[in-house]
Amino acid sequence: MPGQESGQERGQAAFDWGDYLEALIGERGSLTLVAQHLAERRAFAEDAASVERGLRRLRGRGNKDGGVWGQRLLRCFGLPGAVADRVRWMGQYHTRFTDLPASLAEELLQPWDRPPISESPARIWVLLGRASLALRRRQDARAILEQATLLAAQAEVAARIELALVQAFTWERVDRAVADEALDQAGALFEEDSPETDLREDDRACLFARWIDQHAYRLNKPTVGEPDHHGAIALYRRIPEDGPLFARCRRENGLGWARLRLGEGEQARAHALAGVEAAGDAGSLRMRAMALNLLAAC
């Protein structure tokens, strides 16, 4: 899984402009070829030799501002796939990054909130990781989410849905109207999903399960009126039984609690056991603890 390799160890060096250029050179074959491609993409507004000189200067800037050449490189090539996967992993609630101790998660996030990552749209994932960490520590994440919102228009669909779900969770007990708007926005983004978008199948399934869970929570524990456990069950059944392990855990845990509140103890226990099994297969301590809590209540 991204983020669990040896490069994600404590005290890692930050990914810098030199690393970025080395990755591009690995893909293209040489710095000269990287410069040639960039010059072509810019319709030779500068000759290839001038571009190469600019890239050589950029190579030595470490984690400083990349300036014009840094922005041009990022617009032309984007981030290397492995780097994009790493920061995405740290920003998604449904990955095992959220299982890490808060202090370690903070330590791992810090090196990535620097150029070139912080000058790319992928910074939204670092901000989402920081927001999730703040919520785990019972801190106010709204200022971080405001920063993430500024990057949303340039971000991939998965990041925009993640942002909307975290916003909805953050505002749920503060301003229900804002939370409603965020959940509606996430739902609209699912509707926009198509084979042409960059939303991966597993990510879509996990994000959808979380969206369902946030809606169903309101039915199980309404702020006003009577609970609608049958309505919550109908929602949780929309999560496929054969999806990713995280989504299956969400489905089984949600169905189990709703059944338990309806007095259907045996069915609740069956869902709890299925949730424990899925969480164990996923290796998620967080999801396993949630499933075991349900099992203990049955």
mmCIF file of C-alpha atoms in Angstrom:
data_model
loop_
_atom_site.group_PDB
_atom_site.id
_atom_site.type_symbol
_atom_site.label_atom_id
_atom_site.label_comp_id
_atom_site.label_asym_id
_atom_site.label_seq_id
_atom_site.Cartn_x
_atom_site.Cartn_y
_atom_site.Cartn_z
ATOM 1 C CA MET A 1 0.000 0.000 0.000
ATOM 2 C CA PRO A 2 1.315 3.493 -0.798
ATOM 3 C CA GLY A 3 3.014 5.120 2.139
ATOM 4 C CA GLN A 4 4.090 1.931 3.889
ATOM 5 C CA GLU A 5 7.396 1.384 2.145
ATOM 6 C CA SER A 6 10.792 2.120 3.657
ATOM 7 C CA GLY A 7 10.688 5.655 2.252
ATOM 8 C CA GLN A 8 7.908 6.456 4.696
ATOM 9 C CA GLU A 9 10.095 5.986 7.739
ATOM 10 C CA ARG A 10 10.623 8.461 10.553
ATOM 11 C CA GLY A 11 13.032 11.235 9.771
ATOM 12 C CA GLN A 12 12.715 10.855 5.993
ATOM 13 C CA ALA A 13 14.172 13.580 3.785
ATOM 14 C CA ALA A 14 11.614 15.783 2.076
ATOM 15 C CA PHE A 15 10.876 15.244 -1.612
ATOM 16 C CA ASP A 16 12.516 18.238 -3.314
ATOM 17 C CA TRP A 17 13.058 19.751 -6.754
ATOM 18 C CA GLY A 18 16.141 17.629 -7.310
ATOM 19 C CA ASP A 19 14.137 14.473 -6.595
ATOM 20 C CA TYR A 20 11.394 15.691 -8.905
ATOM 21 C CA LEU A 21 13.798 16.273 -11.768
ATOM 22 C CA GLU A 22 15.481 12.913 -11.184
ATOM 23 C CA ALA A 23 12.076 11.245 -11.492
ATOM 24 C CA LEU A 24 11.386 13.097 -14.748
ATOM 25 C CA ILE A 25 14.825 12.185 -16.064
ATOM 26 C CA GLY A 26 14.088 8.558 -15.204
ATOM 27 C CA GLU A 27 10.912 8.751 -17.290
ATOM 28 C CA ARG A 28 12.368 10.721 -20.228
ATOM 29 C CA GLY A 29 15.958 9.507 -20.324
ATOM 30 C CA SER A 30 17.940 12.708 -19.729
ATOM 31 C CA LEU A 31 17.640 16.302 -18.564
ATOM 32 C CA THR A 32 18.104 17.402 -22.167
ATOM 33 C CA LEU A 33 15.054 15.393 -23.230
ATOM 34 C CA VAL A 34 13.000 16.790 -20.339
ATOM 35 C CA ALA A 35 13.978 20.301 -21.438
ATOM 36 C CA GLN A 36 13.203 19.492 -25.071
ATOM 37 C CA HIS A 37 9.718 18.258 -24.204
ATOM 38 C CA LEU A 38 9.002 21.291 -22.032
ATOM 39 C CA ALA A 39 10.219 23.629 -24.768
ATOM 40 C CA GLU A 40 7.953 21.880 -27.283
ATOM 41 C CA ARG A 41 4.963 22.155 -24.970
ATOM 42 C CA ARG A 42 5.631 25.882 -24.680
ATOM 43 C CA ALA A 43 5.819 26.218 -28.473
ATOM 44 C CA PHE A 44 9.544 27.070 -28.133
ATOM 45 C CA ALA A 45 8.862 30.359 -26.341
ATOM 46 C CA GLU A 46 12.381 29.659 -25.046
ATOM 47 C CA ASP A 47 14.916 27.499 -26.836
ATOM 48 C CA ALA A 48 15.690 24.072 -25.364
ATOM 49 C CA ALA A 49 19.148 25.131 -24.161
ATOM 50 C CA SER A 50 17.665 28.011 -22.137
ATOM 51 C CA VAL A 51 15.075 25.673 -20.671
ATOM 52 C CA GLU A 52 17.769 23.200 -19.673
ATOM 53 C CA ARG A 53 19.757 25.926 -17.919
ATOM 54 C CA GLY A 54 16.629 26.918 -15.999
ATOM 55 C CA LEU A 55 16.046 23.314 -14.954
ATOM 56 C CA ARG A 56 19.645 22.927 -13.782
ATOM 57 C CA ARG A 57 19.162 25.935 -11.507
ATOM 58 C CA LEU A 58 15.859 24.519 -10.265
ATOM 59 C CA ARG A 59 17.550 21.215 -9.489
ATOM 60 C CA GLY A 60 19.587 22.829 -6.735
ATOM 61 C CA ARG A 61 16.773 24.708 -5.014
ATOM 62 C CA GLY A 62 15.891 21.916 -2.595
ATOM 63 C CA ASN A 63 12.561 22.745 -0.964
ATOM 64 C CA LYS A 64 12.650 26.445 -1.805
ATOM 65 C CA ASP A 65 10.135 28.208 -4.019
ATOM 66 C CA GLY A 66 10.409 26.728 -7.505
ATOM 67 C CA GLY A 67 9.647 29.999 -9.252
ATOM 68 C CA VAL A 68 8.657 30.125 -12.910
ATOM 69 C CA TRP A 69 10.428 26.925 -13.936
ATOM 70 C CA GLY A 70 8.945 24.960 -11.081
ATOM 71 C CA GLN A 71 5.431 26.004 -12.063
ATOM 72 C CA ARG A 72 6.091 25.224 -15.719
ATOM 73 C CA LEU A 73 7.368 21.756 -14.890
ATOM 74 C CA LEU A 74 4.399 20.960 -12.654
ATOM 75 C CA ARG A 75 1.906 22.163 -15.267
ATOM 76 C CA CYS A 76 3.614 20.168 -17.997
ATOM 77 C CA PHE A 77 4.400 16.878 -16.241
ATOM 78 C CA GLY A 78 2.440 16.786 -12.999
ATOM 79 C CA LEU A 79 3.843 14.772 -10.111
ATOM 80 C CA PRO A 80 5.392 11.309 -10.500
ATOM 81 C CA GLY A 81 2.780 8.599 -9.981
ATOM 82 C CA ALA A 82 4.389 7.158 -6.846
ATOM 83 C CA VAL A 83 4.553 10.597 -5.214
ATOM 84 C CA ALA A 84 0.949 11.400 -6.110
ATOM 85 C CA ASP A 85 -0.110 8.044 -4.646
ATOM 86 C CA ARG A 86 1.808 8.736 -1.437
ATOM 87 C CA VAL A 87 0.227 12.101 -0.693
ATOM 88 C CA ARG A 88 -3.219 10.803 -1.692
ATOM 89 C CA TRP A 89 -2.807 7.935 0.787
ATOM 90 C CA MET A 90 -2.016 10.381 3.589
ATOM 91 C CA GLY A 91 -5.061 12.531 2.819
ATOM 92 C CA GLN A 92 -7.758 9.848 2.653
ATOM 93 C CA TYR A 93 -9.662 8.851 5.779
ATOM 94 C CA HIS A 94 -10.347 5.351 4.463
ATOM 95 C CA THR A 95 -6.661 4.366 4.215
ATOM 96 C CA ARG A 96 -4.556 2.834 6.966
ATOM 97 C CA PHE A 97 -2.735 6.145 7.387
ATOM 98 C CA THR A 98 -5.520 7.043 9.827
ATOM 99 C CA ASP A 99 -4.565 3.986 11.920
ATOM 100 C CA LEU A 100 -1.162 5.479 12.684
ATOM 101 C CA PRO A 101 -0.551 7.211 16.029
ATOM 102 C CA ALA A 102 -1.285 10.925 15.702
ATOM 103 C CA SER A 103 2.304 11.927 16.497
ATOM 104 C CA LEU A 104 3.685 9.652 13.773
ATOM 105 C CA ALA A 105 1.070 10.800 11.263
ATOM 106 C CA GLU A 106 2.042 14.416 11.929
ATOM 107 C CA GLU A 107 5.735 13.604 11.510
ATOM 108 C CA LEU A 108 5.075 11.879 8.184
ATOM 109 C CA LEU A 109 2.928 14.714 6.840
ATOM 110 C CA GLN A 110 5.369 17.543 7.571
ATOM 111 C CA PRO A 111 8.028 16.829 4.907
ATOM 112 C CA TRP A 112 5.387 16.787 2.165
ATOM 113 C CA ASP A 113 4.013 20.268 2.861
ATOM 114 C CA ARG A 114 6.947 21.896 1.070
ATOM 115 C CA PRO A 115 7.830 22.638 -2.566
ATOM 116 C CA PRO A 116 7.353 21.055 -5.007
ATOM 117 C CA ILE A 117 4.310 19.352 -3.415
ATOM 118 C CA SER A 118 3.048 22.563 -1.811
ATOM 119 C CA GLU A 119 3.162 24.311 -5.208
ATOM 120 C CA SER A 120 1.026 21.653 -6.903
ATOM 121 C CA PRO A 121 -2.707 20.853 -6.706
ATOM 122 C CA ALA A 122 -1.714 17.687 -4.806
ATOM 123 C CA ARG A 123 -1.151 19.846 -1.719
ATOM 124 C CA ILE A 124 -4.871 19.457 -1.081
ATOM 125 C CA TRP A 125 -4.136 15.904 0.080
ATOM 126 C CA VAL A 126 -1.578 17.122 2.618
ATOM 127 C CA LEU A 127 -4.106 19.640 3.921
ATOM 128 C CA LEU A 128 -6.780 16.956 4.138
ATOM 129 C CA GLY A 129 -4.357 14.774 6.084
ATOM 130 C CA ARG A 130 -3.714 17.660 8.466
ATOM 131 C CA ALA A 131 -7.463 18.280 8.830
ATOM 132 C CA SER A 132 -8.082 14.617 9.658
ATOM 133 C CA LEU A 133 -5.280 14.744 12.208
ATOM 134 C CA ALA A 134 -6.790 17.854 13.809
ATOM 135 C CA LEU A 135 -10.170 16.129 14.089
ATOM 136 C CA ARG A 136 -8.556 13.100 15.718
ATOM 137 C CA ARG A 137 -7.082 15.465 18.300
ATOM 138 C CA ARG A 138 -10.465 17.169 18.859
ATOM 139 C CA GLN A 139 -9.107 20.375 17.326
ATOM 140 C CA ASP A 140 -10.861 22.821 15.004
ATOM 141 C CA ALA A 141 -10.048 21.860 11.408
ATOM 142 C CA ARG A 142 -12.027 24.607 9.668
ATOM 143 C CA ALA A 143 -9.081 26.897 8.910
ATOM 144 C CA ILE A 144 -7.198 24.014 7.280
ATOM 145 C CA LEU A 145 -10.277 23.075 5.253
ATOM 146 C CA GLU A 146 -10.573 26.671 4.045
ATOM 147 C CA GLN A 147 -7.046 26.388 2.638
ATOM 148 C CA ALA A 148 -7.966 23.101 0.971
ATOM 149 C CA THR A 149 -11.056 24.688 -0.583
ATOM 150 C CA LEU A 150 -8.828 27.161 -2.438
ATOM 151 C CA LEU A 151 -7.181 24.216 -4.239
ATOM 152 C CA ALA A 152 -10.351 22.240 -4.945
ATOM 153 C CA ALA A 153 -10.998 23.586 -8.441
ATOM 154 C CA GLN A 154 -7.639 22.209 -9.646
ATOM 155 C CA ALA A 155 -7.798 18.967 -7.664
ATOM 156 C CA GLU A 156 -8.782 15.476 -8.768
ATOM 157 C CA VAL A 157 -12.351 14.279 -8.185
ATOM 158 C CA ALA A 158 -11.357 12.026 -5.264
ATOM 159 C CA ALA A 159 -9.881 15.015 -3.416
ATOM 160 C CA ARG A 160 -12.998 17.111 -3.973
ATOM 161 C CA ILE A 161 -15.247 14.362 -2.622
ATOM 162 C CA GLU A 162 -12.895 13.801 0.336
ATOM 163 C CA LEU A 163 -12.973 17.522 1.081
ATOM 164 C CA ALA A 164 -16.776 17.640 0.950
ATOM 165 C CA LEU A 165 -17.120 14.653 3.298
ATOM 166 C CA VAL A 166 -14.655 16.068 5.822
ATOM 167 C CA GLN A 167 -16.379 19.455 5.649
ATOM 168 C CA ALA A 168 -19.750 17.806 6.298
ATOM 169 C CA PHE A 169 -18.361 15.930 9.296
ATOM 170 C CA THR A 170 -16.680 19.056 10.674
ATOM 171 C CA TRP A 171 -19.781 21.234 10.375
ATOM 172 C CA GLU A 172 -22.350 18.616 11.454
ATOM 173 C CA ARG A 173 -22.633 19.885 15.026
ATOM 174 C CA VAL A 174 -21.795 23.517 14.232
ATOM 175 C CA ASP A 175 -24.000 24.475 11.289
ATOM 176 C CA ARG A 176 -26.294 21.801 9.859
ATOM 177 C CA ALA A 177 -27.012 23.839 6.718
ATOM 178 C CA VAL A 178 -23.310 23.975 5.817
ATOM 179 C CA ALA A 179 -22.996 20.237 6.470
ATOM 180 C CA ASP A 180 -26.030 19.588 4.244
ATOM 181 C CA GLU A 181 -24.478 21.614 1.442
ATOM 182 C CA ALA A 182 -21.211 19.676 1.707
ATOM 183 C CA LEU A 183 -22.976 16.297 1.589
ATOM 184 C CA ASP A 184 -25.003 17.446 -1.410
ATOM 185 C CA GLN A 185 -21.792 18.536 -3.112
ATOM 186 C CA ALA A 186 -20.234 15.111 -2.532
ATOM 187 C CA GLY A 187 -23.338 13.454 -3.955
ATOM 188 C CA ALA A 188 -23.205 15.644 -7.055
ATOM 189 C CA LEU A 189 -19.562 14.712 -7.597
ATOM 190 C CA PHE A 190 -20.478 11.025 -7.575
ATOM 191 C CA GLU A 191 -23.040 11.782 -10.274
ATOM 192 C CA GLU A 192 -20.319 13.452 -12.359
ATOM 193 C CA ASP A 193 -18.129 10.354 -12.173
ATOM 194 C CA SER A 194 -17.524 8.708 -15.541
ATOM 195 C CA PRO A 195 -14.860 6.485 -17.174
ATOM 196 C CA GLU A 196 -13.115 9.680 -18.274
ATOM 197 C CA THR A 197 -12.583 10.948 -14.720
ATOM 198 C CA ASP A 198 -9.598 10.036 -12.562
ATOM 199 C CA LEU A 199 -11.627 8.507 -9.699
ATOM 200 C CA ARG A 200 -10.329 5.013 -8.990
ATOM 201 C CA GLU A 201 -12.864 2.236 -8.481
ATOM 202 C CA ASP A 202 -11.766 1.367 -4.930
ATOM 203 C CA ASP A 203 -11.649 5.014 -3.902
ATOM 204 C CA ARG A 204 -15.119 5.570 -5.309
ATOM 205 C CA ALA A 205 -16.495 2.600 -3.356
ATOM 206 C CA CYS A 206 -14.913 3.744 -0.075
ATOM 207 C CA LEU A 207 -15.966 7.369 -0.530
ATOM 208 C CA PHE A 208 -19.502 6.259 -1.395
ATOM 209 C CA ALA A 209 -19.641 4.082 1.748
ATOM 210 C CA ARG A 210 -18.602 7.066 3.850
ATOM 211 C CA TRP A 211 -21.206 9.285 2.182
ATOM 212 C CA ILE A 212 -23.898 6.693 2.937
ATOM 213 C CA ASP A 213 -22.634 6.351 6.517
ATOM 214 C CA GLN A 214 -22.848 10.096 7.151
ATOM 215 C CA HIS A 215 -26.427 10.190 5.861
ATOM 216 C CA ALA A 216 -27.422 7.062 7.812
ATOM 217 C CA TYR A 217 -25.945 8.432 11.042
ATOM 218 C CA ARG A 218 -28.493 11.233 10.883
ATOM 219 C CA LEU A 219 -31.332 8.711 10.617
ATOM 220 C CA ASN A 220 -30.053 6.619 13.518
ATOM 221 C CA LYS A 221 -29.331 9.635 15.740
ATOM 222 C CA PRO A 222 -31.493 12.567 14.583
ATOM 223 C CA THR A 223 -31.180 15.920 16.330
ATOM 224 C CA VAL A 224 -34.984 16.169 16.345
ATOM 225 C CA GLY A 225 -37.726 13.592 15.946
ATOM 226 C CA GLU A 226 -37.658 9.817 16.155
ATOM 227 C CA PRO A 227 -34.841 7.630 14.786
ATOM 228 C CA ASP A 228 -35.462 5.912 11.460
ATOM 229 C CA HIS A 229 -33.454 2.707 11.772
ATOM 230 C CA HIS A 230 -35.272 1.068 8.870
ATOM 231 C CA GLY A 231 -34.301 4.023 6.691
ATOM 232 C CA ALA A 232 -30.684 3.661 7.814
ATOM 233 C CA ILE A 233 -30.742 -0.042 6.917
ATOM 234 C CA ALA A 234 -32.032 0.796 3.442
ATOM 235 C CA LEU A 235 -29.129 3.225 2.991
ATOM 236 C CA TYR A 236 -26.460 0.807 4.193
ATOM 237 C CA ARG A 237 -27.780 -1.845 1.821
ATOM 238 C CA ARG A 238 -26.795 0.445 -1.052
ATOM 239 C CA ILE A 239 -23.152 -0.295 -0.212
ATOM 240 C CA PRO A 240 -22.167 -3.392 -2.264
ATOM 241 C CA GLU A 241 -21.435 -6.530 -0.249
ATOM 242 C CA ASP A 242 -18.398 -7.358 -2.385
ATOM 243 C CA GLY A 243 -16.667 -3.967 -2.358
ATOM 244 C CA PRO A 244 -13.311 -2.985 -0.819
ATOM 245 C CA LEU A 245 -12.760 -4.122 2.749
ATOM 246 C CA PHE A 246 -13.208 -0.629 4.205
ATOM 247 C CA ALA A 247 -16.582 -0.269 2.479
ATOM 248 C CA ARG A 248 -17.638 -3.731 3.649
ATOM 249 C CA CYS A 249 -16.721 -2.818 7.232
ATOM 250 C CA ARG A 250 -18.798 0.341 6.994
ATOM 251 C CA ARG A 251 -21.725 -1.639 5.581
ATOM 252 C CA GLU A 252 -21.651 -4.392 8.203
ATOM 253 C CA ASN A 253 -21.086 -2.040 11.123
ATOM 254 C CA GLY A 254 -23.891 0.262 10.016
ATOM 255 C CA LEU A 255 -26.349 -2.569 9.453
ATOM 256 C CA GLY A 256 -25.374 -4.137 12.765
ATOM 257 C CA TRP A 257 -26.015 -1.036 14.867
ATOM 258 C CA ALA A 258 -29.317 -0.347 13.138
ATOM 259 C CA ARG A 259 -30.442 -3.958 13.669
ATOM 260 C CA LEU A 260 -29.363 -3.828 17.309
ATOM 261 C CA ARG A 261 -31.413 -0.685 17.924
ATOM 262 C CA LEU A 262 -34.412 -2.466 16.435
ATOM 263 C CA GLY A 263 -33.933 -5.302 18.939
ATOM 264 C CA GLU A 264 -32.702 -7.774 16.308
ATOM 265 C CA GLY A 265 -29.745 -9.058 18.293
ATOM 266 C CA GLU A 266 -28.909 -12.179 16.283
ATOM 267 C CA GLN A 267 -28.837 -10.327 12.980
ATOM 268 C CA ALA A 268 -26.776 -7.565 14.588
ATOM 269 C CA ARG A 269 -24.279 -10.144 15.847
ATOM 270 C CA ALA A 270 -23.959 -11.678 12.380
ATOM 271 C CA HIS A 271 -23.166 -8.258 10.918
ATOM 272 C CA ALA A 272 -20.669 -7.585 13.728
ATOM 273 C CA LEU A 273 -18.820 -10.835 13.031
ATOM 274 C CA ALA A 274 -18.707 -10.057 9.313
ATOM 275 C CA GLY A 275 -17.337 -6.610 10.155
ATOM 276 C CA VAL A 276 -14.638 -8.056 12.418
ATOM 277 C CA GLU A 277 -13.587 -10.443 9.651
ATOM 278 C CA ALA A 278 -13.426 -7.712 7.004
ATOM 279 C CA ALA A 279 -11.492 -5.390 9.326
ATOM 280 C CA GLY A 280 -9.033 -8.172 10.108
ATOM 281 C CA ASP A 281 -8.509 -8.895 6.425
ATOM 282 C CA ALA A 282 -7.924 -5.170 5.861
ATOM 283 C CA GLY A 283 -5.421 -5.001 8.721
ATOM 284 C CA SER A 284 -7.232 -1.954 10.104
ATOM 285 C CA LEU A 285 -7.026 -1.621 13.878
ATOM 286 C CA ARG A 286 -9.477 1.281 13.783
ATOM 287 C CA MET A 287 -12.146 -0.612 11.859
ATOM 288 C CA ARG A 288 -11.588 -3.752 13.920
ATOM 289 C CA ALA A 289 -12.103 -1.795 17.154
ATOM 290 C CA MET A 290 -15.370 -0.393 15.796
ATOM 291 C CA ALA A 291 -16.590 -3.862 14.812
ATOM 292 C CA LEU A 292 -15.586 -5.320 18.187
ATOM 293 C CA ASN A 293 -17.480 -2.535 19.965
ATOM 294 C CA LEU A 294 -20.597 -3.579 18.070
ATOM 295 C CA LEU A 295 -19.984 -7.244 18.853
ATOM 296 C CA ALA A 296 -19.610 -6.452 22.561
ATOM 297 C CA ALA A 297 -22.929 -4.602 22.509
ATOM 298 C CA CYS A 298 -24.826 -7.505 20.924
#
